[in-house]
Amino acid sequence: MARNRLPAKYIEGIRKSSQLTKKLLDMVEDRIAEGVTTNEINQWVHSKTLVNDAIPASLNYGGSEDRVPFPKSICTSVNDVICHGIPNDQPLQNGDIVNVDITCILNGFHGDASRTFIIGEVPDETKKLVEVSRECLNLGIEQVRPKNKLGDIGHAIQEHAEKHGFSVVRDFAGHGIGLEFHEPPQVLHYGESDTGLTLYEDMVFTIEPMINMGSYECRILSDGWTAITADGSLSAQWEHTLLVTDSGVEILTK
Ligand code: MF3
Ligand code: CO
Ligand code: CO
């Protein structure tokens, strides 16, 4: 099938914004420690985003009739928070795990990535959750190439998580990204091989598996955003923004 190529400027725009997101996460990785509050991390990222002539995409995002807009510039999801945790004044403690999810808009283009950080010492099973969730992202990325299907990505992730006794969150997915924060398609982190949309060169989307130690069920807190595990078990997540190339994949937020 003939397909119009995206303008190179569009890809270059997302690449630049993704590289800034990566740089912001590197800064967080350098500074995050026991005793730091998630509000402080929010402030670091907010300021450095503006200094780089970009806008934090999460700030005031997603308001509707039944939900206030997201009130902060990044998401910080601690322990049993699956995603969309709101930064606050509570210091991180030894034994916490925290996902920091950053999206910036540079010249109108979005870049989206997250990492899970371990604060101090954690039990081996917690380390394993964080490692396996990272491997899940990488195994998903390995499936990205023209002619493979979205289901190949979901299947690779689900198989790896469940092999280790963990579960894959169903209620949130990866997403197309570009001029909008969340665009089609939805990129599920579970599913069957050889099903779903066929990937093609120039597609840009995220993969961002959320992996729970217990059941995959989730609850949303009354703040309208914070998603927590229904059974109180720990949850970990990693995210990259990806470009499908002629031969495979480019990790734009690497
Ligand atoms: N960054 C998240 C994602 O990966 C979305 C956060 S939306 C917010 O899709 F409003 F909660 F910030
Ligand atoms: Co995302
Ligand atoms: Co994100």
mmCIF file of C-alpha atoms and ligand atoms in Angstrom:
data_model
loop_
_atom_site.group_PDB
_atom_site.id
_atom_site.type_symbol
_atom_site.label_atom_id
_atom_site.label_comp_id
_atom_site.label_asym_id
_atom_site.label_seq_id
_atom_site.Cartn_x
_atom_site.Cartn_y
_atom_site.Cartn_z
ATOM 1 C CA MET A 1 0.000 0.000 0.000
ATOM 2 C CA ALA A 2 1.292 3.430 -0.876
ATOM 3 C CA ARG A 3 1.427 5.760 2.068
ATOM 4 C CA ASN A 4 2.361 9.376 2.283
ATOM 5 C CA ARG A 5 5.483 9.944 4.323
ATOM 6 C CA LEU A 6 5.205 12.308 7.250
ATOM 7 C CA PRO A 7 7.088 15.564 6.761
ATOM 8 C CA ALA A 8 10.626 15.131 8.102
ATOM 9 C CA LYS A 9 10.073 18.267 10.165
ATOM 10 C CA TYR A 10 7.348 16.519 12.123
ATOM 11 C CA ILE A 11 9.601 13.606 13.075
ATOM 12 C CA GLU A 12 12.449 15.983 13.879
ATOM 13 C CA GLY A 13 10.120 18.013 16.119
ATOM 14 C CA ILE A 14 9.078 14.970 18.145
ATOM 15 C CA ARG A 15 12.700 13.808 18.304
ATOM 16 C CA LYS A 16 13.807 17.140 19.799
ATOM 17 C CA SER A 17 11.018 17.202 22.329
ATOM 18 C CA SER A 18 11.709 13.558 23.260
ATOM 19 C CA GLN A 19 15.389 14.360 23.760
ATOM 20 C CA LEU A 20 14.465 17.170 26.132
ATOM 21 C CA THR A 21 12.198 14.776 28.067
ATOM 22 C CA LYS A 22 15.111 12.352 28.319
ATOM 23 C CA LYS A 23 17.385 15.107 29.587
ATOM 24 C CA LEU A 24 14.833 16.075 32.249
ATOM 25 C CA LEU A 25 14.608 12.459 33.421
ATOM 26 C CA ASP A 26 18.410 12.278 33.596
ATOM 27 C CA MET A 27 18.359 15.325 35.867
ATOM 28 C CA VAL A 28 15.771 13.646 38.106
ATOM 29 C CA GLU A 29 17.849 10.464 38.162
ATOM 30 C CA ASP A 30 20.910 12.459 39.297
ATOM 31 C CA ARG A 31 19.132 14.243 42.127
ATOM 32 C CA ILE A 32 16.396 11.957 43.430
ATOM 33 C CA ALA A 33 17.066 10.642 46.942
ATOM 34 C CA GLU A 34 15.530 9.806 50.267
ATOM 35 C CA GLY A 35 14.070 12.953 51.865
ATOM 36 C CA VAL A 36 13.270 14.737 48.599
ATOM 37 C CA THR A 37 9.564 15.508 48.120
ATOM 38 C CA THR A 38 7.742 14.838 44.878
ATOM 39 C CA ASN A 39 6.785 18.535 44.833
ATOM 40 C CA GLU A 40 10.486 19.374 44.755
ATOM 41 C CA ILE A 41 10.993 17.036 41.781
ATOM 42 C CA ASN A 42 7.994 18.704 40.128
ATOM 43 C CA GLN A 43 9.591 22.109 40.661
ATOM 44 C CA TRP A 44 12.982 21.029 39.247
ATOM 45 C CA VAL A 45 11.368 19.670 36.106
ATOM 46 C CA HIS A 46 8.946 22.551 35.720
ATOM 47 C CA SER A 47 11.728 25.165 35.858
ATOM 48 C CA LYS A 48 14.108 23.293 33.583
ATOM 49 C CA THR A 49 11.326 22.704 31.045
ATOM 50 C CA LEU A 50 10.655 26.441 30.827
ATOM 51 C CA VAL A 51 14.372 27.274 30.626
ATOM 52 C CA ASN A 52 14.474 25.048 27.540
ATOM 53 C CA ASP A 53 11.605 27.004 25.919
ATOM 54 C CA ALA A 54 9.230 24.078 26.388
ATOM 55 C CA ILE A 55 5.918 23.566 28.212
ATOM 56 C CA PRO A 56 5.097 20.820 30.712
ATOM 57 C CA ALA A 57 2.287 18.939 28.922
ATOM 58 C CA SER A 58 0.761 17.488 32.087
ATOM 59 C CA LEU A 59 0.085 20.824 33.809
ATOM 60 C CA ASN A 60 -3.641 21.607 33.473
ATOM 61 C CA TYR A 61 -4.114 18.651 31.131
ATOM 62 C CA GLY A 62 -7.257 16.594 30.755
ATOM 63 C CA GLY A 63 -9.937 18.599 32.542
ATOM 64 C CA SER A 64 -13.552 17.731 31.788
ATOM 65 C CA GLU A 65 -16.993 17.977 33.324
ATOM 66 C CA ASP A 66 -16.213 15.156 35.723
ATOM 67 C CA ARG A 67 -12.531 15.754 36.358
ATOM 68 C CA VAL A 68 -10.349 18.683 37.345
ATOM 69 C CA PRO A 69 -7.337 19.281 35.094
ATOM 70 C CA PHE A 70 -4.107 17.645 36.261
ATOM 71 C CA PRO A 71 -2.648 20.166 38.743
ATOM 72 C CA LYS A 72 1.127 19.562 38.380
ATOM 73 C CA SER A 73 3.827 19.461 35.696
ATOM 74 C CA ILE A 74 4.807 15.795 36.117
ATOM 75 C CA CYS A 75 3.293 12.580 37.482
ATOM 76 C CA THR A 76 4.956 10.961 40.487
ATOM 77 C CA SER A 77 3.572 7.527 41.337
ATOM 78 C CA VAL A 78 4.830 6.080 44.617
ATOM 79 C CA ASN A 79 4.572 2.397 45.656
ATOM 80 C CA ASP A 80 0.953 1.228 45.112
ATOM 81 C CA VAL A 81 0.201 4.175 42.809
ATOM 82 C CA ILE A 82 -0.009 2.782 39.275
ATOM 83 C CA CYS A 83 0.118 6.103 37.410
ATOM 84 C CA HIS A 84 -1.006 9.765 37.432
ATOM 85 C CA GLY A 85 0.178 10.330 40.994
ATOM 86 C CA ILE A 86 0.097 14.026 41.946
ATOM 87 C CA PRO A 87 3.300 15.477 43.422
ATOM 88 C CA ASN A 88 2.966 16.444 47.105
ATOM 89 C CA ASP A 89 5.003 17.501 50.137
ATOM 90 C CA GLN A 90 5.698 14.070 51.520
ATOM 91 C CA PRO A 91 9.419 13.205 51.527
ATOM 92 C CA LEU A 92 10.454 10.018 49.731
ATOM 93 C CA GLN A 93 11.476 7.333 52.205
ATOM 94 C CA ASN A 94 13.970 4.517 52.219
ATOM 95 C CA GLY A 95 12.219 1.529 50.614
ATOM 96 C CA ASP A 96 9.920 3.515 48.311
ATOM 97 C CA ILE A 97 9.693 3.032 44.577
ATOM 98 C CA VAL A 98 8.583 6.020 42.533
ATOM 99 C CA ASN A 99 7.763 6.431 38.867
ATOM 100 C CA VAL A 100 8.476 9.884 37.458
ATOM 101 C CA ASP A 101 6.597 10.524 34.209
ATOM 102 C CA ILE A 102 7.541 13.597 32.176
ATOM 103 C CA THR A 103 6.010 14.968 28.993
ATOM 104 C CA CYS A 104 7.135 18.194 27.426
ATOM 105 C CA ILE A 105 5.908 20.200 24.473
ATOM 106 C CA LEU A 106 8.638 21.797 22.388
ATOM 107 C CA ASN A 107 7.611 23.848 19.330
ATOM 108 C CA GLY A 108 4.215 22.131 19.520
ATOM 109 C CA PHE A 109 5.596 18.578 19.570
ATOM 110 C CA HIS A 110 5.256 16.170 22.504
ATOM 111 C CA GLY A 111 7.834 13.785 24.013
ATOM 112 C CA ASP A 112 6.780 11.395 26.785
ATOM 113 C CA ALA A 113 8.858 9.059 28.983
ATOM 114 C CA SER A 114 9.046 7.683 32.493
ATOM 115 C CA ARG A 115 11.324 5.646 34.756
ATOM 116 C CA THR A 116 10.851 3.958 38.104
ATOM 117 C CA PHE A 117 13.420 4.858 40.772
ATOM 118 C CA ILE A 118 14.280 2.821 43.866
ATOM 119 C CA ILE A 119 14.878 4.872 47.023
ATOM 120 C CA GLY A 120 17.477 3.271 49.268
ATOM 121 C CA GLU A 121 17.101 -0.413 50.083
ATOM 122 C CA VAL A 122 14.130 -2.485 48.950
ATOM 123 C CA PRO A 123 13.323 -6.201 49.268
ATOM 124 C CA ASP A 124 14.499 -8.467 46.423
ATOM 125 C CA GLU A 125 10.917 -8.988 45.220
ATOM 126 C CA THR A 126 10.509 -5.215 44.786
ATOM 127 C CA LYS A 127 13.769 -4.992 42.842
ATOM 128 C CA LYS A 128 12.481 -7.796 40.664
ATOM 129 C CA LEU A 129 9.225 -5.928 39.965
ATOM 130 C CA VAL A 130 11.150 -2.840 38.869
ATOM 131 C CA GLU A 131 13.537 -4.897 36.700
ATOM 132 C CA VAL A 132 10.835 -7.022 35.112
ATOM 133 C CA SER A 133 8.730 -3.963 34.259
ATOM 134 C CA ARG A 134 11.767 -2.431 32.558
ATOM 135 C CA GLU A 135 12.376 -5.678 30.661
ATOM 136 C CA CYS A 136 8.708 -5.631 29.637
ATOM 137 C CA LEU A 137 9.202 -2.223 28.013
ATOM 138 C CA ASN A 138 12.349 -3.439 26.245
ATOM 139 C CA LEU A 139 10.699 -6.639 25.005
ATOM 140 C CA GLY A 140 7.787 -4.559 23.712
ATOM 141 C CA ILE A 141 10.234 -2.281 21.888
ATOM 142 C CA GLU A 142 11.914 -5.317 20.293
ATOM 143 C CA GLN A 143 8.614 -6.064 18.552
ATOM 144 C CA VAL A 144 8.474 -2.646 16.910
ATOM 145 C CA ARG A 145 9.172 -2.791 13.168
ATOM 146 C CA PRO A 146 7.137 -2.336 9.985
ATOM 147 C CA LYS A 147 4.637 -5.171 9.338
ATOM 148 C CA ASN A 148 4.595 -6.382 12.939
ATOM 149 C CA LYS A 149 1.307 -5.752 14.746
ATOM 150 C CA LEU A 150 0.325 -3.976 17.932
ATOM 151 C CA GLY A 151 -0.697 -7.342 19.408
ATOM 152 C CA ASP A 152 2.902 -8.551 19.088
ATOM 153 C CA ILE A 153 3.954 -5.788 21.476
ATOM 154 C CA GLY A 154 1.214 -6.501 24.017
ATOM 155 C CA HIS A 155 1.813 -10.216 23.873
ATOM 156 C CA ALA A 156 5.565 -9.957 24.501
ATOM 157 C CA ILE A 157 4.958 -7.724 27.519
ATOM 158 C CA GLN A 158 2.184 -9.830 29.030
ATOM 159 C CA GLU A 159 4.080 -13.074 28.622
ATOM 160 C CA HIS A 160 7.148 -11.725 30.414
ATOM 161 C CA ALA A 161 5.226 -10.111 33.298
ATOM 162 C CA GLU A 162 3.075 -13.161 33.957
ATOM 163 C CA LYS A 163 6.021 -15.535 33.687
ATOM 164 C CA HIS A 164 7.386 -13.770 36.758
ATOM 165 C CA GLY A 165 4.075 -13.900 38.628
ATOM 166 C CA PHE A 166 3.198 -10.244 38.040
ATOM 167 C CA SER A 167 0.156 -8.751 36.285
ATOM 168 C CA VAL A 168 -0.320 -6.198 33.505
ATOM 169 C CA VAL A 169 -2.598 -3.209 34.165
ATOM 170 C CA ARG A 170 -5.487 -3.140 31.678
ATOM 171 C CA ASP A 171 -6.992 0.289 32.337
ATOM 172 C CA PHE A 172 -4.189 2.390 30.821
ATOM 173 C CA ALA A 173 -2.319 2.016 27.536
ATOM 174 C CA GLY A 174 0.464 3.459 25.448
ATOM 175 C CA HIS A 175 -0.645 5.917 22.785
ATOM 176 C CA GLY A 176 0.141 7.686 19.587
ATOM 177 C CA ILE A 177 1.834 11.025 20.230
ATOM 178 C CA GLY A 178 2.924 14.051 18.211
ATOM 179 C CA LEU A 179 1.078 17.340 17.955
ATOM 180 C CA GLU A 180 -1.298 15.915 20.591
ATOM 181 C CA PHE A 181 -0.371 14.327 23.920
ATOM 182 C CA HIS A 182 -2.640 11.299 23.432
ATOM 183 C CA GLU A 183 -3.465 10.261 19.876
ATOM 184 C CA PRO A 184 -4.663 7.000 18.342
ATOM 185 C CA PRO A 185 -3.750 4.183 18.347
ATOM 186 C CA GLN A 186 -4.056 2.740 21.840
ATOM 187 C CA VAL A 187 -1.073 0.513 22.520
ATOM 188 C CA LEU A 188 -2.240 -2.247 24.876
ATOM 189 C CA HIS A 189 0.352 -3.945 27.070
ATOM 190 C CA TYR A 190 -1.359 -7.343 26.826
ATOM 191 C CA GLY A 191 -2.908 -9.334 23.996
ATOM 192 C CA GLU A 192 -2.383 -11.886 21.262
ATOM 193 C CA SER A 193 0.425 -12.024 18.711
ATOM 194 C CA ASP A 194 -0.451 -11.281 15.101
ATOM 195 C CA THR A 195 -3.552 -9.245 15.989
ATOM 196 C CA GLY A 196 -4.423 -5.572 15.802
ATOM 197 C CA LEU A 197 -3.072 -2.690 13.770
ATOM 198 C CA THR A 198 -0.099 -3.345 11.496
ATOM 199 C CA LEU A 199 2.856 -1.043 12.212
ATOM 200 C CA TYR A 200 4.223 1.145 9.444
ATOM 201 C CA GLU A 201 7.232 3.380 8.944
ATOM 202 C CA ASP A 202 6.954 6.848 10.561
ATOM 203 C CA MET A 203 4.403 5.854 13.212
ATOM 204 C CA VAL A 204 5.189 7.474 16.561
ATOM 205 C CA PHE A 205 3.764 6.057 19.778
ATOM 206 C CA THR A 206 4.614 5.260 23.370
ATOM 207 C CA ILE A 207 4.943 1.924 25.139
ATOM 208 C CA GLU A 208 4.487 2.275 28.909
ATOM 209 C CA PRO A 209 3.665 -0.979 30.692
ATOM 210 C CA MET A 210 2.359 -0.739 34.250
ATOM 211 C CA ILE A 211 3.145 -3.979 36.074
ATOM 212 C CA ASN A 212 1.624 -4.923 39.439
ATOM 213 C CA MET A 213 2.972 -7.325 42.016
ATOM 214 C CA GLY A 214 -0.590 -8.488 42.783
ATOM 215 C CA SER A 215 -3.772 -8.212 40.753
ATOM 216 C CA TYR A 216 -4.086 -5.815 37.834
ATOM 217 C CA GLU A 217 -7.243 -4.227 39.157
ATOM 218 C CA CYS A 218 -7.129 -0.534 39.819
ATOM 219 C CA ARG A 219 -9.030 2.212 41.644
ATOM 220 C CA ILE A 220 -9.047 5.961 41.059
ATOM 221 C CA LEU A 221 -8.812 8.211 44.125
ATOM 222 C CA SER A 222 -11.293 11.044 44.740
ATOM 223 C CA ASP A 223 -8.757 13.556 43.349
ATOM 224 C CA GLY A 224 -9.913 12.247 39.958
ATOM 225 C CA TRP A 225 -6.400 11.213 38.840
ATOM 226 C CA THR A 226 -4.379 8.990 41.163
ATOM 227 C CA ALA A 227 -4.690 5.351 40.042
ATOM 228 C CA ILE A 228 -3.800 2.818 42.744
ATOM 229 C CA THR A 229 -3.746 -0.953 42.833
ATOM 230 C CA ALA A 230 -7.043 -2.309 44.215
ATOM 231 C CA ASP A 231 -5.186 -4.789 46.451
ATOM 232 C CA GLY A 232 -2.530 -2.349 47.721
ATOM 233 C CA SER A 233 0.307 -4.198 45.967
ATOM 234 C CA LEU A 234 3.267 -2.366 44.428
ATOM 235 C CA SER A 235 3.231 -1.172 40.824
ATOM 236 C CA ALA A 236 6.115 -0.169 38.523
ATOM 237 C CA GLN A 237 6.232 1.457 35.082
ATOM 238 C CA TRP A 238 8.697 2.478 32.353
ATOM 239 C CA GLU A 239 7.901 4.478 29.224
ATOM 240 C CA HIS A 240 9.578 5.488 25.979
ATOM 241 C CA THR A 241 8.420 7.405 22.895
ATOM 242 C CA LEU A 242 9.193 5.371 19.759
ATOM 243 C CA LEU A 243 9.481 5.917 16.021
ATOM 244 C CA VAL A 244 8.948 3.056 13.572
ATOM 245 C CA THR A 245 11.791 3.193 11.035
ATOM 246 C CA ASP A 246 12.219 1.333 7.742
ATOM 247 C CA SER A 247 14.251 -1.360 9.451
ATOM 248 C CA GLY A 248 12.875 -1.332 13.004
ATOM 249 C CA VAL A 249 12.656 1.243 15.732
ATOM 250 C CA GLU A 250 14.265 4.420 17.010
ATOM 251 C CA ILE A 251 13.846 5.083 20.736
ATOM 252 C CA LEU A 252 13.270 8.829 20.640
ATOM 253 C CA THR A 253 13.523 9.298 24.441
ATOM 254 C CA LYS A 254 16.698 7.239 24.790
HETATM 255 N N1 MF3 B 1 2.414 10.959 30.863
HETATM 256 C C1 MF3 B 1 1.239 10.152 30.983
HETATM 257 C C2 MF3 B 1 1.289 9.177 29.824
HETATM 258 O O1 MF3 B 1 2.267 8.529 29.701
HETATM 259 C C3 MF3 B 1 -0.031 10.931 30.978
HETATM 260 C C4 MF3 B 1 -0.149 11.879 32.103
HETATM 261 S S1 MF3 B 1 -1.569 12.798 31.910
HETATM 262 C C5 MF3 B 1 -1.580 13.720 33.301
HETATM 263 O O2 MF3 B 1 0.458 9.055 28.991
HETATM 264 F F1 MF3 B 1 -2.484 14.592 33.128
HETATM 265 F F2 MF3 B 1 -1.824 12.915 34.339
HETATM 266 F F3 MF3 B 1 -0.422 14.275 33.474
HETATM 267 CO CO CO B 2 2.440 8.210 27.663
HETATM 268 CO CO CO B 3 4.056 9.456 30.253
#
